[in-house]
């Protein structure tokens, strides 16, 4: 069957940078785009970029971007062939994927069955186990009574983690350091799981201290082909929020990369996966790796994989969704250079990374060879309080890791954001840190090295510099004719992001 003519119009069930990024690829493929938006996003770039746009409701996500039935009704009305869910919102909602399919619309993502299998962590582990994918020692299934919990705990040893089966991404995890804490932590974990996910199933795993977080990007078609697009190193995280990602990881040998890649492909085969997906692994200090979970969506950090492989993951997702075969094999894929991504969030690192929303009074993005900015904001716009405070993703591609770091530092300096605090200064601190530069870091990096003072010192230096700059301008204005047009202070010395 030839489905090539299918997919003339796609609805993007998302907002912000990812909605725009998806629409750009669709447009390059000659596909019309439909945006849905909430009342808070009326003036957003992605709404204007789309060929058609429909308001779905008031600002809160539950009343807008999560209104699955409403979104499907819009698709029917506008003759939409496919829905791209982006990340977050409805992207990993199996019931939504089922309804979309039932309505005769293509869900650009895996089947509802794959999502069901991987959405529940216990069933994900049971599925992956069929292919002998390495697992962290722990309970075989759900644990409901204390006696069993104690028995498993004694087998695996302390410290251990109690995890919610319906959790994921770090939600619903509890650390247990010794036997006397088990009872209380089990009770807490179960009641939390019930209130957060409506499912009280929990399981136990040995706690791996300070692992690295390595994830493998996969792409599978509907004809039995599946390839890995290498790894992303995502260990620079804070409270399960990734802040810097890179590809490739500086610690994987080609042999380990191939081994982890094959395991990830096995996980995809075990759940009959289709489309773009990611398998998360923990990597310990001895370079042993363990399956954690599978993300059945396009991820925020996908651009670093695009840059090192030369692929457009959104285009590949669309091609797979219209039943095309992958146009390349594993052997065709090679890692080209090194890519880094920093998440530019409207958060204040000096104040516990609390969201700092407001107006982008000045907003100037960096550019130049190897610099990519995925954003959805313009100067003068307000960052809405209702959603994730991510302003943009700044992504660079260099011939090697050193060049990528240098390029990122330059790009951060060339980025001007005034009006809200951002994570740019913080990212610069990380990129200059000896542990990051040497590659000798893990998920404990921020806890180990970051305190607000490390930025404070820099800010004091900046304040000093600003004072000097101010006095030079003042002196300059006194001695120069007004309107001479010459500014004795280079613009870059003013920058809020310049640390030293
Ligand atoms: C773990 C772990 C240590 N031991 N499991 C956090 C996110 C979720 N995908 C699983 N997570 C972890 N599971 C065992 N048995 C440590 C983490 C973890 C972590 C993992 C990846 C990246 C950052 C992290 C930060 C804290 C904890």
XYZ file of C-alpha atoms and ligand atoms in Angstrom:
527
model
C 0.000 0.000 0.000
C 1.199 3.477 -0.730
C 0.335 5.947 1.976
C 2.473 8.689 0.541
C -0.455 10.997 -0.138
C -1.725 10.696 3.396
C -0.792 13.322 5.944
C -1.551 16.555 4.124
C -2.462 18.394 7.280
C -1.079 17.958 10.792
C -2.422 19.355 14.047
C 0.224 20.050 16.662
C -1.263 19.365 20.103
C 1.332 21.442 21.914
C 2.650 24.970 22.397
C 5.820 27.059 22.492
C 9.167 26.077 21.004
C 8.270 22.473 20.258
C 5.058 23.401 18.425
C 7.052 25.780 16.226
C 9.852 23.263 15.713
C 7.369 20.569 14.574
C 5.544 22.956 12.225
C 8.791 23.983 10.545
C 9.578 20.374 9.618
C 5.996 19.740 8.495
C 6.132 22.818 6.279
C 9.384 21.645 4.669
C 7.581 18.405 3.823
C 4.711 20.318 2.162
C 2.314 19.483 4.987
C -0.225 22.055 6.216
C -0.228 22.814 9.939
C -2.923 23.503 12.503
C -2.134 25.058 15.888
C -4.297 24.767 18.955
C -3.769 27.398 21.611
C -5.007 28.540 24.985
C -6.140 32.081 25.725
C -2.715 32.728 27.293
C -0.947 31.913 24.007
C -3.072 34.038 21.672
C -0.087 36.125 20.523
C 2.472 33.331 20.495
C 4.787 32.764 17.546
C 3.610 29.186 16.951
C 0.002 30.381 16.562
C 0.968 32.868 13.863
C 3.260 30.369 12.154
C 0.520 27.752 11.669
C -1.638 27.718 8.540
C -4.713 27.543 10.772
C -5.128 28.066 14.512
C -7.941 27.275 16.915
C -8.351 28.448 20.498
C -9.120 25.438 22.715
C -9.824 27.108 26.018
C -8.675 29.110 29.035
C -5.004 29.168 30.118
C -4.828 26.182 32.518
C -3.556 23.084 30.653
C -6.423 20.946 31.932
C -8.841 23.299 30.190
C -6.852 23.665 26.981
C -3.846 21.561 25.898
C -5.150 18.486 27.723
C -8.635 18.612 26.163
C -8.200 15.478 24.041
C -11.791 15.148 22.866
C -11.976 18.783 21.866
C -8.699 18.440 19.935
C -9.988 15.390 18.060
C -13.213 17.258 17.208
C -11.136 20.130 15.766
C -9.199 17.631 13.639
C -12.434 16.242 12.187
C -13.761 19.705 11.460
C -10.597 20.869 9.696
C -9.813 17.638 7.835
C -6.624 16.912 9.776
C -4.834 13.622 8.954
C -2.346 13.433 11.794
C -1.726 14.713 15.322
C 1.772 15.418 16.605
C 1.659 15.577 20.415
C 5.169 16.999 21.027
C 6.387 16.336 24.594
C 4.459 16.656 27.856
C 0.679 17.265 27.727
C -0.970 14.338 25.839
C 2.232 12.892 24.365
C 2.363 9.781 26.588
C -1.341 9.366 27.142
C -2.274 5.935 25.754
C -6.024 6.596 26.031
C -5.655 9.698 23.879
C -3.622 7.781 21.277
C -6.374 5.139 21.194
C -9.110 7.736 20.695
C -7.132 9.436 17.925
C -6.766 6.156 16.073
C -10.442 5.319 16.562
C -11.336 8.684 15.020
C -9.413 7.657 11.886
C -6.582 10.103 12.543
C -2.885 9.140 12.657
C -1.205 9.616 16.032
C 2.391 10.584 15.217
C 3.985 8.381 17.832
C 3.943 4.780 19.026
C 0.825 2.628 19.415
C -1.329 2.916 22.529
C -0.246 -0.663 23.357
C 3.477 0.271 23.379
C 2.650 3.278 25.534
C 0.686 1.123 27.980
C 3.552 -1.358 28.279
C 6.211 1.303 28.892
C 4.074 3.762 30.863
C 3.882 1.394 33.813
C 7.421 0.906 35.144
C 6.809 -2.632 36.411
C 5.404 -3.776 33.090
C 8.256 -1.951 31.327
C 10.799 -3.909 33.372
C 8.960 -7.185 32.823
C 8.843 -6.482 29.065
C 12.534 -5.536 28.836
C 13.526 -8.561 30.880
C 12.395 -10.879 28.072
C 15.430 -9.674 26.118
C 17.836 -9.961 29.066
C 18.310 -6.210 29.334
C 20.381 -5.488 32.507
C 18.254 -4.441 35.496
C 19.099 -3.020 38.884
C 18.584 -5.713 41.551
C 15.192 -5.398 43.211
C 11.706 -6.809 43.598
C 10.243 -8.848 40.748
C 6.882 -7.133 40.878
C 4.702 -4.865 43.001
C 5.107 -5.034 46.760
C 2.132 -4.379 48.958
C 2.936 -5.837 52.361
C 5.651 -4.902 54.774
C 6.933 -8.443 55.346
C 7.694 -8.859 51.668
C 9.312 -5.412 51.563
C 11.656 -6.321 54.409
C 12.515 -9.641 52.777
C 13.418 -7.986 49.450
C 15.293 -5.212 51.274
C 17.496 -7.749 53.038
C 18.218 -9.443 49.720
C 19.163 -6.314 47.784
C 20.698 -4.395 50.702
C 20.591 -0.744 51.753
C 20.286 1.983 50.698
C 17.335 1.235 48.432
C 14.633 3.057 46.552
C 10.901 2.555 46.653
C 9.499 3.583 43.285
C 5.917 4.049 42.134
C 5.125 1.826 39.149
C 2.946 4.557 37.647
C 5.652 7.178 38.326
C 8.642 7.920 36.165
C 11.016 10.785 35.598
C 11.822 10.668 39.313
C 8.235 11.172 40.493
C 7.188 8.991 43.410
C 10.643 7.785 44.526
C 11.621 7.338 48.194
C 15.087 6.609 49.556
C 15.388 4.083 52.397
C 18.753 4.033 54.193
C 18.109 1.371 56.832
C 15.634 -1.314 57.856
C 13.983 0.780 60.578
C 12.782 3.244 57.924
C 11.062 0.743 55.629
C 7.643 0.677 57.232
C 7.142 4.422 57.225
C 8.589 4.913 53.733
C 6.461 2.098 52.264
C 3.303 3.674 53.699
C 4.297 7.104 52.421
C 5.237 5.775 48.974
C 1.984 3.864 48.563
C -0.269 6.711 49.694
C 1.655 9.170 47.531
C 1.364 6.864 44.524
C -2.389 6.561 45.077
C -2.932 10.304 45.347
C -0.545 11.266 42.532
C -1.244 8.510 39.991
C -4.395 6.739 41.213
C -2.306 3.552 41.384
C -0.627 2.417 44.599
C 1.692 -0.199 43.062
C 5.292 0.271 44.250
C 8.489 -1.722 43.806
C 11.941 -1.828 45.351
C 15.334 -1.317 43.718
C 18.836 -1.185 45.098
C 19.894 2.473 45.163
C 22.720 3.272 42.767
C 24.514 6.264 44.231
C 25.597 9.072 41.932
C 25.094 7.313 38.609
C 25.302 8.914 35.226
C 22.094 9.297 33.265
C 22.625 8.050 29.723
C 19.745 7.702 27.291
C 19.646 6.097 23.858
C 17.633 7.690 21.054
C 15.765 5.164 18.928
C 13.900 5.237 15.673
C 11.686 2.338 14.593
C 9.433 1.921 11.565
C 6.319 -0.211 11.048
C 8.266 -2.784 9.001
C 10.418 -4.294 11.760
C 13.406 -1.947 11.417
C 14.846 -0.218 14.459
C 18.075 1.770 14.808
C 19.759 3.619 17.651
C 20.852 7.210 17.076
C 23.516 6.934 19.798
C 23.335 8.384 23.290
C 22.686 11.591 25.145
C 24.428 12.325 28.422
C 21.875 14.029 30.702
C 23.543 13.890 34.107
C 23.436 17.642 34.765
C 20.021 17.646 36.392
C 18.363 19.336 39.311
C 15.350 17.702 40.939
C 14.897 15.556 37.837
C 14.914 18.637 35.636
C 17.639 18.356 33.007
C 19.646 21.524 32.498
C 22.453 20.530 30.123
C 22.508 17.632 27.665
C 25.164 16.457 25.247
C 25.825 13.911 22.548
C 27.853 11.817 22.478
C 28.783 11.040 26.106
C 32.481 11.442 26.831
C 32.653 8.136 28.758
C 31.243 5.579 26.318
C 33.685 3.504 24.297
C 32.484 2.431 20.845
C 32.008 -1.083 22.293
C 29.869 0.089 25.239
C 27.896 2.382 22.910
C 27.081 -0.547 20.629
C 26.152 -2.729 23.607
C 23.816 -0.130 25.098
C 22.416 0.692 21.674
C 21.566 -2.977 21.049
C 19.917 -3.257 24.477
C 17.822 -0.175 23.734
C 16.766 -1.668 20.380
C 15.793 -4.856 22.260
C 13.554 -2.829 24.591
C 11.873 -1.289 21.522
C 11.390 -4.723 19.944
C 9.969 -6.096 23.201
C 7.138 -3.540 23.108
C 6.721 -3.540 19.310
C 7.765 0.110 19.209
C 7.200 2.506 16.323
C 8.534 6.031 15.827
C 11.046 8.003 17.886
C 11.620 6.868 21.460
C 14.255 6.932 24.167
C 15.544 4.263 26.514
C 17.006 5.595 29.770
C 19.895 3.853 31.489
C 21.823 4.425 34.681
C 25.576 4.054 34.216
C 27.598 3.417 37.372
C 31.196 4.394 38.129
C 32.391 0.995 36.836
C 30.515 1.593 33.554
C 27.862 -1.038 34.286
C 24.544 0.037 32.779
C 20.986 -0.695 33.907
C 17.609 -0.166 32.252
C 15.521 2.519 33.953
C 12.539 3.345 31.754
C 11.480 4.169 28.210
C 10.120 7.540 27.121
C 7.607 7.011 24.343
C 7.778 10.539 22.942
C 10.044 13.015 21.206
C 12.153 14.486 24.011
C 13.065 18.070 24.817
C 16.750 17.318 24.210
C 16.306 15.577 20.810
C 18.223 18.319 18.922
C 21.649 17.132 20.149
C 20.958 13.761 18.530
C 19.845 15.509 15.342
C 23.059 17.496 15.156
C 25.415 14.516 15.539
C 23.449 12.307 13.113
C 22.306 14.899 10.562
C 18.716 13.633 10.825
C 15.508 15.585 11.423
C 13.687 13.507 14.022
C 10.314 15.149 13.436
C 10.484 14.396 9.707
C 11.472 10.813 10.533
C 8.498 10.537 12.912
C 6.136 11.759 10.215
C 7.593 9.377 7.618
C 7.233 6.432 9.996
C 3.656 7.501 10.809
C 2.782 7.395 7.115
C 4.175 3.866 6.993
C 7.404 4.515 5.132
C 10.432 2.330 5.768
C 13.511 3.850 7.411
C 15.730 5.056 4.571
C 18.983 4.072 6.364
C 20.429 1.205 8.383
C 22.473 1.160 11.588
C 25.654 0.883 9.516
C 24.797 4.090 7.657
C 24.769 6.057 10.914
C 27.936 7.754 12.151
C 28.545 10.246 14.942
C 29.562 13.589 13.477
C 31.219 15.933 15.987
C 29.775 16.898 19.338
C 26.566 18.698 20.338
C 25.544 20.461 23.542
C 22.186 21.831 24.643
C 21.423 24.142 27.537
C 17.874 24.798 28.653
C 17.260 28.492 29.041
C 14.605 28.698 31.730
C 12.971 31.730 33.322
C 14.197 30.591 36.725
C 16.405 32.223 39.318
C 19.396 30.014 40.207
C 20.183 32.442 43.030
C 16.781 31.760 44.539
C 16.444 27.992 44.498
C 15.624 27.993 40.758
C 12.164 29.410 41.431
C 10.296 30.445 38.291
C 10.869 34.111 37.499
C 8.195 34.876 34.981
C 7.583 38.285 33.460
C 8.166 40.285 30.303
C 11.101 39.728 27.950
C 12.046 43.397 27.884
C 15.135 42.710 25.789
C 15.484 39.421 23.939
C 18.379 38.923 21.498
C 19.373 35.436 20.418
C 22.841 34.276 19.380
C 23.568 32.890 15.912
C 26.482 31.941 13.678
C 27.922 28.645 12.445
C 26.891 25.666 14.566
C 24.478 27.611 16.774
C 20.776 26.681 16.907
C 18.127 28.307 19.075
C 14.797 26.514 19.453
C 12.473 29.083 20.984
C 8.947 30.400 20.738
C 9.229 33.870 22.225
C 9.885 37.354 20.930
C 11.059 40.558 22.570
C 8.215 42.232 24.464
C 6.309 39.021 25.124
C 5.259 37.806 28.560
C 6.203 34.331 29.720
C 2.902 32.802 30.861
C 2.723 31.519 34.428
C 0.615 28.526 33.453
C 3.231 26.376 31.777
C 6.842 25.211 31.925
C 9.119 28.263 32.333
C 11.505 27.182 29.535
C 12.266 30.162 27.269
C 14.398 28.317 24.751
C 16.938 25.627 24.072
C 20.364 26.807 23.018
C 22.082 24.089 21.015
C 25.560 24.046 19.489
C 27.466 21.673 17.221
C 31.269 21.549 17.072
C 33.882 19.250 15.576
C 34.653 17.913 19.061
C 33.627 18.457 22.698
C 36.156 21.238 23.282
C 34.898 23.211 20.303
C 31.282 22.612 21.341
C 31.977 23.973 24.850
C 33.790 27.018 23.435
C 30.933 27.636 21.024
C 28.356 27.336 23.787
C 30.228 29.804 25.999
C 30.357 32.250 23.100
C 26.677 31.746 22.307
C 25.710 32.313 25.953
C 27.672 35.577 25.884
C 25.842 36.575 22.700
C 22.424 35.876 24.300
C 20.774 38.910 25.907
C 17.714 38.411 28.047
C 16.555 41.296 30.206
C 13.333 41.251 32.209
C 13.558 37.826 33.808
C 16.280 35.851 35.563
C 17.467 32.855 33.548
C 19.571 29.715 33.894
C 22.179 31.038 31.406
C 24.678 32.154 34.087
C 24.265 28.867 35.870
C 24.938 26.922 32.651
C 28.059 28.977 32.069
C 29.266 28.059 35.546
C 28.795 24.360 34.722
C 30.466 24.592 31.302
C 33.547 26.204 32.852
C 33.763 23.811 35.793
C 36.782 21.536 35.817
C 34.620 18.460 36.534
C 32.408 19.174 33.518
C 35.307 20.061 31.227
C 37.171 16.858 32.148
C 34.013 14.765 31.754
C 34.362 13.509 35.321
C 30.829 14.166 36.598
C 27.570 12.384 37.429
C 24.013 13.137 38.552
C 25.443 14.521 41.824
C 27.187 17.429 40.042
C 24.855 20.214 41.148
C 24.541 18.965 44.737
C 28.317 18.657 44.946
C 29.469 21.871 43.299
C 26.637 24.382 43.078
C 25.721 26.957 45.682
C 24.190 30.354 44.827
C 27.448 31.944 46.004
C 29.361 30.632 42.996
C 27.190 32.954 40.879
C 27.240 35.692 43.508
C 31.000 36.075 43.289
C 30.695 36.393 39.557
C 27.869 38.890 39.920
C 29.987 41.024 42.210
C 32.676 40.992 39.547
C 30.034 41.937 37.030
C 28.729 44.737 39.248
C 32.258 46.068 39.470
C 32.630 45.859 35.711
C 29.282 47.566 35.186
C 30.343 50.355 37.520
C 33.587 50.817 35.577
C 31.710 50.713 32.289
C 29.235 53.260 33.594
C 31.970 55.636 34.609
C 33.699 55.274 31.238
C 30.472 56.194 29.477
C 29.984 59.081 31.836
C 33.526 60.312 31.254
C 33.179 59.684 27.537
C 29.994 61.699 27.352
C 31.657 64.558 29.164
C 34.601 64.774 26.805
C 32.969 63.754 23.525
C 30.545 65.750 21.471
C 27.019 64.523 21.854
C 26.003 62.415 18.900
C 29.551 61.507 17.919
C 28.124 58.015 17.728
C 31.139 56.385 19.277
C 30.596 54.286 22.333
C 33.813 53.670 24.227
C 32.402 50.579 25.932
C 31.987 47.472 23.842
C 28.409 46.267 23.990
C 29.486 42.841 25.141
C 30.871 44.282 28.374
C 27.349 45.177 29.357
C 25.903 41.792 28.987
C 24.017 40.325 31.881
C 25.420 36.923 30.992
C 29.065 37.833 30.943
C 30.682 36.358 34.012
C 34.287 37.395 33.568
C 17.401 5.399 40.335
C 18.513 6.028 40.929
C 19.343 5.260 41.682
N 19.087 3.948 41.863
N 17.197 4.089 40.537
C 15.449 9.341 38.548
C 14.610 9.490 37.339
C 14.037 8.157 37.043
N 14.075 7.917 35.629
C 14.868 7.202 37.819
N 15.772 7.972 38.621
C 16.710 7.382 39.384
N 16.537 6.056 39.592
C 18.019 3.404 41.302
N 17.772 2.122 41.529
C 18.705 7.368 40.726
C 17.805 8.059 39.979
C 18.101 9.442 39.882
C 18.463 10.028 38.706
C 18.488 9.302 37.531
C 18.844 9.896 36.373
C 19.196 11.234 36.376
C 19.156 11.965 37.504
C 18.778 11.383 38.688
C 18.743 12.150 39.832
C 18.382 11.568 40.990
C 18.040 10.218 41.023
